Short mmCIF file of C-alpha atoms and ligand atoms in Angstrom, two decimals:
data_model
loop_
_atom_site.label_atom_id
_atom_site.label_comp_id
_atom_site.label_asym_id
_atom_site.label_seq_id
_atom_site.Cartn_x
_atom_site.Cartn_y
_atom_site.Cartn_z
CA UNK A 1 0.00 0.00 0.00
CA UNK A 2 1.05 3.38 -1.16
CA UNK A 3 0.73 6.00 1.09
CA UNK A 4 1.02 9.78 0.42
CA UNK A 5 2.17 12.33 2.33
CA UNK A 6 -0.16 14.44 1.19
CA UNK A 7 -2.82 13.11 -1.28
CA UNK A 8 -3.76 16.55 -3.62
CA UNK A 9 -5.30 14.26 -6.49
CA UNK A 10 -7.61 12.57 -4.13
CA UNK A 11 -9.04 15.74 -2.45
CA UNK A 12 -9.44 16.93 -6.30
CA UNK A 13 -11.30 14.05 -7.13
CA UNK A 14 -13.77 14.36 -3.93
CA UNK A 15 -14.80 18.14 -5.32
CA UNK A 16 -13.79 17.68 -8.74
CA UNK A 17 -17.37 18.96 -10.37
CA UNK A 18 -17.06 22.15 -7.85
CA UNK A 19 -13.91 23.23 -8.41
CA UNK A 20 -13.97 22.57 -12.36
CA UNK A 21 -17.12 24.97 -12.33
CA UNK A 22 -15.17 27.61 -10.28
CA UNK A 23 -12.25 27.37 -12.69
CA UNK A 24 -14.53 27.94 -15.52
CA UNK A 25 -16.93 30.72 -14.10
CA UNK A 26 -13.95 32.74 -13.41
CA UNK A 27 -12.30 32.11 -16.80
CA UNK A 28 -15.53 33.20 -18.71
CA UNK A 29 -16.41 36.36 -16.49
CA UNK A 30 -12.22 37.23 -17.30
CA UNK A 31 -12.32 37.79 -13.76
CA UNK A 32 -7.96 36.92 -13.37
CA UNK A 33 -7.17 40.02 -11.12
CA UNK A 34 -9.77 41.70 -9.01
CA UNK A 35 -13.14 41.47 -8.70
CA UNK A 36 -15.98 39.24 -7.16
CA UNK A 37 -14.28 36.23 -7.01
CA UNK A 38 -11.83 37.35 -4.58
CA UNK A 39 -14.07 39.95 -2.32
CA UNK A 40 -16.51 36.79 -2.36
CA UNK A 41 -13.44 34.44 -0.99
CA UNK A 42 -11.92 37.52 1.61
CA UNK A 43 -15.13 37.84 2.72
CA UNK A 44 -16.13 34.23 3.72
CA UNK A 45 -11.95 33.64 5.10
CA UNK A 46 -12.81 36.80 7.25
CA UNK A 47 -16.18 35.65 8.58
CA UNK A 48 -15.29 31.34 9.04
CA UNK A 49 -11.85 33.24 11.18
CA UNK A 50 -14.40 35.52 13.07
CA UNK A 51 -11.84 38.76 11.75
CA UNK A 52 -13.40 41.76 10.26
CA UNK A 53 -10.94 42.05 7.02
CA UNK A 54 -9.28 39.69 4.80
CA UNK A 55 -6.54 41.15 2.41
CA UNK A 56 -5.93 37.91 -0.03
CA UNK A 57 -1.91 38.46 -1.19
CA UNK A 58 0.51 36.39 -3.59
CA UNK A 59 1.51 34.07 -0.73
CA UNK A 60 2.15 33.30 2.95
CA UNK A 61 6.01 35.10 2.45
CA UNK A 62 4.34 38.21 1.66
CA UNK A 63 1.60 38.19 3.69
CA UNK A 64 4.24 38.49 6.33
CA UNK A 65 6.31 40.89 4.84
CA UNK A 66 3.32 43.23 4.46
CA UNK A 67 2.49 43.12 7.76
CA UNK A 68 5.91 43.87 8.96
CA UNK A 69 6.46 46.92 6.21
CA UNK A 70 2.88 48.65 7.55
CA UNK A 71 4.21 48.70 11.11
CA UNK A 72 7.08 50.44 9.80
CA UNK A 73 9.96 47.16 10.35
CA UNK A 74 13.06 48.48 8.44
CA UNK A 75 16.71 48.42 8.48
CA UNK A 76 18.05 49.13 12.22
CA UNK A 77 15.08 47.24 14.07
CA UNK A 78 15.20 43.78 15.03
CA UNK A 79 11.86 41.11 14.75
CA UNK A 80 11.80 38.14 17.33
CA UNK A 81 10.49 34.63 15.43
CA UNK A 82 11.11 31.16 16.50
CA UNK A 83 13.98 28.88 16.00
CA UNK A 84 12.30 26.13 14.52
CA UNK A 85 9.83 27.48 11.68
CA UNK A 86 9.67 27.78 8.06
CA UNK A 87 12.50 29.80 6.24
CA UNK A 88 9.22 32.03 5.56
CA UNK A 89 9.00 33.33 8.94
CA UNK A 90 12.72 34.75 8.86
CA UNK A 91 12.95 35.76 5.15
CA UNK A 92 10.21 37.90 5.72
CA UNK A 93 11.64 39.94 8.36
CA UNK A 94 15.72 40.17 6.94
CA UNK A 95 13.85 41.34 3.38
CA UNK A 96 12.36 44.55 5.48
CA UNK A 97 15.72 45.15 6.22
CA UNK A 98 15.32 44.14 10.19
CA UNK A 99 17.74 41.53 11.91
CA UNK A 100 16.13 38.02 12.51
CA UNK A 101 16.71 36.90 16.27
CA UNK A 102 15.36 33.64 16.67
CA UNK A 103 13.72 32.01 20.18
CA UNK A 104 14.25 28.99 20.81
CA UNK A 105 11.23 26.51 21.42
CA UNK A 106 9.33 24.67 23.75
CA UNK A 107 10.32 21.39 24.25
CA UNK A 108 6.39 19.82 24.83
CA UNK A 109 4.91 21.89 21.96
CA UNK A 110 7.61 22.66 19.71
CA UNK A 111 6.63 26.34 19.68
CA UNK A 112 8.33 29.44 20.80
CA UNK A 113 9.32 29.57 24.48
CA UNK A 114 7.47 32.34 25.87
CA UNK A 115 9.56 32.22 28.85
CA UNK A 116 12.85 33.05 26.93
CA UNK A 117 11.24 36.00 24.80
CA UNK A 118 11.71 38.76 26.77
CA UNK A 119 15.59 38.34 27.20
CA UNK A 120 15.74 38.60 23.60
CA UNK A 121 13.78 42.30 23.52
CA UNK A 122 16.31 45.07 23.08
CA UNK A 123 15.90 48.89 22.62
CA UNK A 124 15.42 47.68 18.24
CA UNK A 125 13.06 45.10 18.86
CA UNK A 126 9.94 46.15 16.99
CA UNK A 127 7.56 43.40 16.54
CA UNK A 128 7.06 39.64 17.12
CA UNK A 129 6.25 36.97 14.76
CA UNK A 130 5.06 33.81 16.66
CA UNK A 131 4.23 30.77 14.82
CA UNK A 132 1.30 28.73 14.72
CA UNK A 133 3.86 25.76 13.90
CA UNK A 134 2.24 22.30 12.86
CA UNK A 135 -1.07 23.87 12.96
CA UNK A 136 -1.24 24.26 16.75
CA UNK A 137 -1.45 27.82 18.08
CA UNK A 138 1.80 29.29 19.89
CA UNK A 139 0.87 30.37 23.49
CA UNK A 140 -0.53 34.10 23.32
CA UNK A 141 -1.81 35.27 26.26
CA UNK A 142 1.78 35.75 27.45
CA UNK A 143 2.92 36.86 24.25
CA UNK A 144 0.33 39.50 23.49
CA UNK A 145 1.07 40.86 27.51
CA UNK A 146 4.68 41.17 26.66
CA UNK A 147 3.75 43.17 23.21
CA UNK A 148 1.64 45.58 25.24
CA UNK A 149 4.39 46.01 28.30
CA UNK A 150 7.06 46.67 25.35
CA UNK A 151 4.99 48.07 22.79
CA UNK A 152 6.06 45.94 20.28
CA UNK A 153 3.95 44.94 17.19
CA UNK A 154 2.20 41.23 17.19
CA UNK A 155 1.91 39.65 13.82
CA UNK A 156 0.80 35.61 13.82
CA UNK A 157 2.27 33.55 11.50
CA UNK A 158 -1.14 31.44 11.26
CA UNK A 159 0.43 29.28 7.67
CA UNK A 160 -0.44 26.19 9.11
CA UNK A 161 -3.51 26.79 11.18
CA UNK A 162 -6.33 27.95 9.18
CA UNK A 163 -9.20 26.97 12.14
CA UNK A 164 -6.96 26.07 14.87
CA UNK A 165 -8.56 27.53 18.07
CA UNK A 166 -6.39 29.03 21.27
CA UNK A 167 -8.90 29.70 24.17
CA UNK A 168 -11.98 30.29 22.75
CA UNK A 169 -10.03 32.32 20.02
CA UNK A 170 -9.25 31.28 16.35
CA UNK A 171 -5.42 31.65 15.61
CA UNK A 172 -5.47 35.01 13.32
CA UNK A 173 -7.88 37.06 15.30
CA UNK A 174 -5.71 37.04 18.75
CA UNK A 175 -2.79 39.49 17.71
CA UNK A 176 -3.62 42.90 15.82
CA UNK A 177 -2.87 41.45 12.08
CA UNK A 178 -1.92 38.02 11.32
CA UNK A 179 -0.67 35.87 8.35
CA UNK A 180 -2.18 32.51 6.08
CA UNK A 181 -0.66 30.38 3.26
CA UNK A 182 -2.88 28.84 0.94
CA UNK A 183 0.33 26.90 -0.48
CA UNK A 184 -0.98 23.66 -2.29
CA UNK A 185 -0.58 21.85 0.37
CA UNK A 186 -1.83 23.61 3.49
CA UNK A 187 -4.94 22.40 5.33
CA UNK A 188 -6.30 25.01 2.76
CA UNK A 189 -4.49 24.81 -0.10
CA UNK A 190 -4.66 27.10 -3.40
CA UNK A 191 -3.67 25.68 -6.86
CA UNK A 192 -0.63 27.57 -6.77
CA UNK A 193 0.76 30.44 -4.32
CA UNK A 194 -1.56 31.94 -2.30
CA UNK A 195 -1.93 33.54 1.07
CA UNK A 196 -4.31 35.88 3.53
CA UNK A 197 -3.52 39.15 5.90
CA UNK A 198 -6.39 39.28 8.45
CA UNK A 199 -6.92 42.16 11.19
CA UNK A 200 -9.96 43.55 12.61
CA UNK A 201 -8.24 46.91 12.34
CA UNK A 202 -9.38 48.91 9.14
CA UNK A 203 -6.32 51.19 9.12
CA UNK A 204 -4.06 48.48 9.10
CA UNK A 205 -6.54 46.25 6.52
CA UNK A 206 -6.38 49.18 4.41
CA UNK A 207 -2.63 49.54 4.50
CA UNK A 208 -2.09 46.41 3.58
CA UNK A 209 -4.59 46.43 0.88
CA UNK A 210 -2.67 49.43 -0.86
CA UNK A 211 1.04 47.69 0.04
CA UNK A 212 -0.06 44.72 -1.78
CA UNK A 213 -1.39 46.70 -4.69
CA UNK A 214 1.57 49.22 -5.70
CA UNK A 215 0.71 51.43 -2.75
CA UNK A 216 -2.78 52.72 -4.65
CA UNK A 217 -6.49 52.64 -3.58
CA UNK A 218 -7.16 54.09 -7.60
CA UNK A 219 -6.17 53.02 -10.95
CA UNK A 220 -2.69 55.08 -11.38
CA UNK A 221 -2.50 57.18 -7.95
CA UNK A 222 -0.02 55.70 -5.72
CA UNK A 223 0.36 56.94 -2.14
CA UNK A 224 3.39 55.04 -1.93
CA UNK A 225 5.34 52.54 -2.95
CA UNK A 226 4.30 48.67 -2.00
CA UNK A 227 3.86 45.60 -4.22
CA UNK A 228 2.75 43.52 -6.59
CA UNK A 229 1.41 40.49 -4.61
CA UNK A 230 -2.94 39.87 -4.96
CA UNK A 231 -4.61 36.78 -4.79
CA UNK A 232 -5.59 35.67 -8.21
CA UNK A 233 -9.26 35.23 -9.09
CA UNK A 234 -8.69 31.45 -9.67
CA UNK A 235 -6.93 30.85 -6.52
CA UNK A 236 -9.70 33.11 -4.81
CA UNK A 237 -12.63 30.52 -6.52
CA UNK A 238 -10.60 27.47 -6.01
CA UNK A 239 -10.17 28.45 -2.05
CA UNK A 240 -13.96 29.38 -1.91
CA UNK A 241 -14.84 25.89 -2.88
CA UNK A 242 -12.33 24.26 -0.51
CA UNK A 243 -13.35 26.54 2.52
CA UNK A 244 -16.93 24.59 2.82
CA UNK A 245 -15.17 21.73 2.92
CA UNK A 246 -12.62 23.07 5.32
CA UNK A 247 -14.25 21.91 8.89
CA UNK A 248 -14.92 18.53 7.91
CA UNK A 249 -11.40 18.01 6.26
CA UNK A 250 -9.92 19.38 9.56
CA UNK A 251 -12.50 16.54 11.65
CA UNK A 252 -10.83 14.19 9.49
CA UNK A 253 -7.31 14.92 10.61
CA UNK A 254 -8.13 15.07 14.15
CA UNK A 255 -10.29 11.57 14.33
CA UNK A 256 -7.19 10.44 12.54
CA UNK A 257 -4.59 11.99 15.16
CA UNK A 258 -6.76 10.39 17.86
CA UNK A 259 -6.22 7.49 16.49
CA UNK A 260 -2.09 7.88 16.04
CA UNK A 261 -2.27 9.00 19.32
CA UNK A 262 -4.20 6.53 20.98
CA UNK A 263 -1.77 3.29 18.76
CA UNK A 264 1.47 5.24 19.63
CA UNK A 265 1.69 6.87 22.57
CA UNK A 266 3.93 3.87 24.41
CA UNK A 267 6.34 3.98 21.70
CA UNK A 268 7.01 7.18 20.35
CA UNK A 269 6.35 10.60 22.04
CA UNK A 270 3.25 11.96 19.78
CA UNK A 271 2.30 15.52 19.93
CA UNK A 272 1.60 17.68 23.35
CA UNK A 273 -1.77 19.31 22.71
CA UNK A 274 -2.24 21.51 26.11
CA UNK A 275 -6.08 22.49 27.14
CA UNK A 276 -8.08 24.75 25.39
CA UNK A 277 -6.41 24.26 22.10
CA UNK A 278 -7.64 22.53 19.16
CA UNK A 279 -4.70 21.30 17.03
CA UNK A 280 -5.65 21.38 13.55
CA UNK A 281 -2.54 18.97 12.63
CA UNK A 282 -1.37 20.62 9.48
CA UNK A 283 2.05 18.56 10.25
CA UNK A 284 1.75 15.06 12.92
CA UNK A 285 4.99 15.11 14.41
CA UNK A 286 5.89 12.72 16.42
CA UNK A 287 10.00 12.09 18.65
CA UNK A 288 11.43 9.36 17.79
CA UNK A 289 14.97 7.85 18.59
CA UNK A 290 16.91 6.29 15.47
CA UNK A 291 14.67 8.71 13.38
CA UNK A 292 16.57 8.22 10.32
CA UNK A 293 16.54 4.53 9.99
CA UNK A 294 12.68 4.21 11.12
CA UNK A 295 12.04 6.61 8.71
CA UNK A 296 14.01 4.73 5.85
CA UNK A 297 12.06 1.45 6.38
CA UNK A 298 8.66 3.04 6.36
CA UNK A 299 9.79 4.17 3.11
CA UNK A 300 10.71 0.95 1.72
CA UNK A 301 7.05 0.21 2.90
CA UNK A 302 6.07 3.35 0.79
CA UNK A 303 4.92 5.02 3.63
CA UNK A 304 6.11 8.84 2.40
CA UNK A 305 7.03 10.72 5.95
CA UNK A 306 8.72 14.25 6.27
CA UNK A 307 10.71 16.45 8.88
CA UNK A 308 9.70 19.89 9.65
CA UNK A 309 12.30 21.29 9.85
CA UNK A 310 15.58 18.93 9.01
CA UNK A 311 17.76 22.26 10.29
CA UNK A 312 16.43 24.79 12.79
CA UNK A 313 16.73 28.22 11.11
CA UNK A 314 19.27 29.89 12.93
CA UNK A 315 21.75 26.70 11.89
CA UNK A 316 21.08 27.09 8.15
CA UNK A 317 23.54 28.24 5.98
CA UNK A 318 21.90 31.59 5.04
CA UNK A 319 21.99 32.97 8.57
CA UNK A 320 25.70 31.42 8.81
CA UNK A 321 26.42 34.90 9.16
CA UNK A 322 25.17 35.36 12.84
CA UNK A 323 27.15 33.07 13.96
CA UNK A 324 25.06 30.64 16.62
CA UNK A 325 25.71 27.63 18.33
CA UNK A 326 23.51 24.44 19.12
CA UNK A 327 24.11 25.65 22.60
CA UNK A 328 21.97 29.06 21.85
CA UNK A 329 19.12 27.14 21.01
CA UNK A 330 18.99 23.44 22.85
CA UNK A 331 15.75 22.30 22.42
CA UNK A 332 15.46 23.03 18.59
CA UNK A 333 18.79 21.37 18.32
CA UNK A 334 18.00 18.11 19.88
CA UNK A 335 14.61 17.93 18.02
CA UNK A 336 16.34 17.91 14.73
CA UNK A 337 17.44 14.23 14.78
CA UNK A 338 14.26 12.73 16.11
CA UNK A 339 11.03 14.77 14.81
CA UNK A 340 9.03 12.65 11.90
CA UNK A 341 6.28 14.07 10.60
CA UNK A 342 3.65 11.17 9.61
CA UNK A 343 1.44 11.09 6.40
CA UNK A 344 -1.71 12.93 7.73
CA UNK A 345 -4.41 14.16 5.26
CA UNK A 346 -8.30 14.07 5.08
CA UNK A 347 -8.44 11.81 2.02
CA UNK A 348 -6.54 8.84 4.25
CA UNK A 349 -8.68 5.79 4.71
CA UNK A 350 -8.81 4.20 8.15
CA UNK A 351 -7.14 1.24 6.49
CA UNK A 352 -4.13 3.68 4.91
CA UNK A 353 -4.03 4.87 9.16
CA UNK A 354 -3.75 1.31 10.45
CA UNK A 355 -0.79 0.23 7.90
CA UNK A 356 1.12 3.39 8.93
CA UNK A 357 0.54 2.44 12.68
CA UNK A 358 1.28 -0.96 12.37
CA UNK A 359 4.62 -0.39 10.07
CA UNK A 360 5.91 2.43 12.40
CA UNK A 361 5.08 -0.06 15.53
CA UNK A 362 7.65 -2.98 13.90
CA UNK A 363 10.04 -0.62 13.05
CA UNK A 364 10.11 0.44 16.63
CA UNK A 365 10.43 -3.06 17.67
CA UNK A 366 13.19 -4.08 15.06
CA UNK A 367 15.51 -0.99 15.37
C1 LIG B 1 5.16 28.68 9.13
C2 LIG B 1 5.11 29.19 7.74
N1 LIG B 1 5.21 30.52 7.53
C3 LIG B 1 5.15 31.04 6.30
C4 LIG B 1 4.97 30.25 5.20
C5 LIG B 1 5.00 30.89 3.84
O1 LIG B 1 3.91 30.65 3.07
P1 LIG B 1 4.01 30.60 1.47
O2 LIG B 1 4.67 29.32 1.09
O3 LIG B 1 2.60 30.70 1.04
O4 LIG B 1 4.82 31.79 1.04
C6 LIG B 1 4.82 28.87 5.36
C7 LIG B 1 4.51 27.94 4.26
O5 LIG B 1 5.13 27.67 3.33
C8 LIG B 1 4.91 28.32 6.66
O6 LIG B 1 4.81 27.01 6.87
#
């Protein structure tokens, strides 16, 4: 048995007759940049988050960037993120011209350490980026106190948790502005590059309207300079169609988790979900020891697994340059060599679940 990491030709085929209508509406009505297609899809993103604004954008990268370039990030300020994230998180604040300083990460949730954050704040610090990593929301409460005794800027990186939930709160609507991929893969994925600013601040929503657009509100007068990065009208219709399917896709993933959870817990450590959180499990990542050779013979069982993140940011070669050691960040370091992210998707049968279990349970046994 074959199974996918993530199984994009299945899902197709489950809303093939929607989505090929989408496609082709848009096409006729020539509807490729602007128009309804996309206010229809900002608006629905903004209502199923509970935010009042949704600014679709060219990706998840940018989405970020925006946000940092409309609370004025530049050259000479620094931007907290954590260690272990997507190069995403970083490249969006080094490309404002800001230094990166990473956090390093909890060693239950895998997200940023809010207890190490504030030794990190200096007299440039100018916003925060938390991540919403594996699709599980970072802890805010403390984070969003910390922004208001500092008054630093809060932007969520919310990539891979379109519906996750912190305390009553979906991830994107507890920080002022926050940031979504649509990516192909994500729990809601695009056909291409896509992505989502949300805020319940107009200023800011209309900010980052005009940054995305070349800095206008009208045709050819531009306030200022920004740029080109707009959700497409295809990618707008295509995530429409996905987005009623969204809540029962996510079910699907967590009935599956329950059951990795429930088969795996003796042998592997599977993922810390503390109260008052629903996980949406864009990523299942489980600890494992001997990670690399467990992960080898699941593959010669065609079992396709991943690791997110092989090399914590700050130990990648494009941030060589400031110079850290495995010692500045200890718990990102360690997880490198024994995080395994399991095939996890909403198209996985219960018999696709049970082969993983049982293959990843005799590989435990024999190595
Ligand atoms: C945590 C995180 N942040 C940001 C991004 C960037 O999103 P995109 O690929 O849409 O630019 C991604 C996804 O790729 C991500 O996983």
């Amino acid at each position: 048995m074959r199974i996918l990491f993530v199984d994009l030709k299945t899902q197709y085929e489950s809303i093939k007759e929607e989505i090929d209508q989408a496609i082709s509406d848009v096409i006729f009505d020539s509807a490729f940049v602007g128009g309804k297609y996309i206010k229809n899809f900002e608006q629905n993103f903004a209502n199923y988050i509970g935010a009042k604004y949704c600014i679709g954008v060219g990706n998840g990268t940018d989405a970020l960037f925006i946000a940092l370039k409309i609370f004025g990030v530049r050259e000479g300020y620094e931007v907290i993120t954590a260690a272990n994230s997507f190069i995403a998180t970083s490249e969006a604040i080094t490309t404002t011209g800001a230094k990166v300083i990473f956090v390093d990460c909890d060693s239950d949730t895998y997200n940023i350490d809010v207890q190490k954050i504030e030794k990190a704040i200096t007299n440039k610090t100018k916003a925060i980026i938390p991540v919403h990593l594996y699709g599980q929301p970072a802890d805010m409460d403390p984070i969003i106190d910390i922004g208001q005794r500092y008054n630093l800027n809060i932007v969520e990186d919310s990539a891979q948790a379109h519906g996750a939930v912190y305390k009553g709160r979906k991830a994107g609507t507890i920080a002022p502005i926050a940031c979504f991929s649509f990516y192909p893969g994500k729990n809601l994925g695009a056909y291409g590059d896509a992505g989502a600013i949300v805020t319940n601040d107009e200023e800011l929503a209309e900010k980052a309207r005009m940054f995305a657009n070349h800095g206008r509100k009208e045709k050819y007068e531009h306030e200022f300079e920004g740029v080109n990065s707009r959700l497409d009208g295809l990618q707008a219709a295509i995530l429409d169609v996905k987005l009623k399917h969204l809540e029962k896709w996510i079910e699907r993933r967590r009935s599956i988790t329950k059951i990795y959870d429930e088969e795996l817990k003796d042998i592997v450590i599977t993922p810390f979900v503390p109260p008052d959180i629903r996980h949406v499990y864009h990523l299942y990542v489980i600890r494992i020891k001997n990670r690399n050779n467990v992960r080898e013979f699941l593959a010669e069982k065609e079992i396709h697994t991943g690791i997110h993140y092989p090399i914590p940011l700050p130990f990648l070669k494009a941030y060589k340059y400031l110079e850290h050691k495995p010692a500045d960040f200890p718990v990102a370091y360690s997880l490198k060599d024994e995080i395994l992210s399991l095939p996890i998707h909403a198209d996985m049968s219960d018999d696709q679940v049970e082969y993983v279990i049982k293959h990843l349970k005799i590989a435990v046994k024999k190595l």
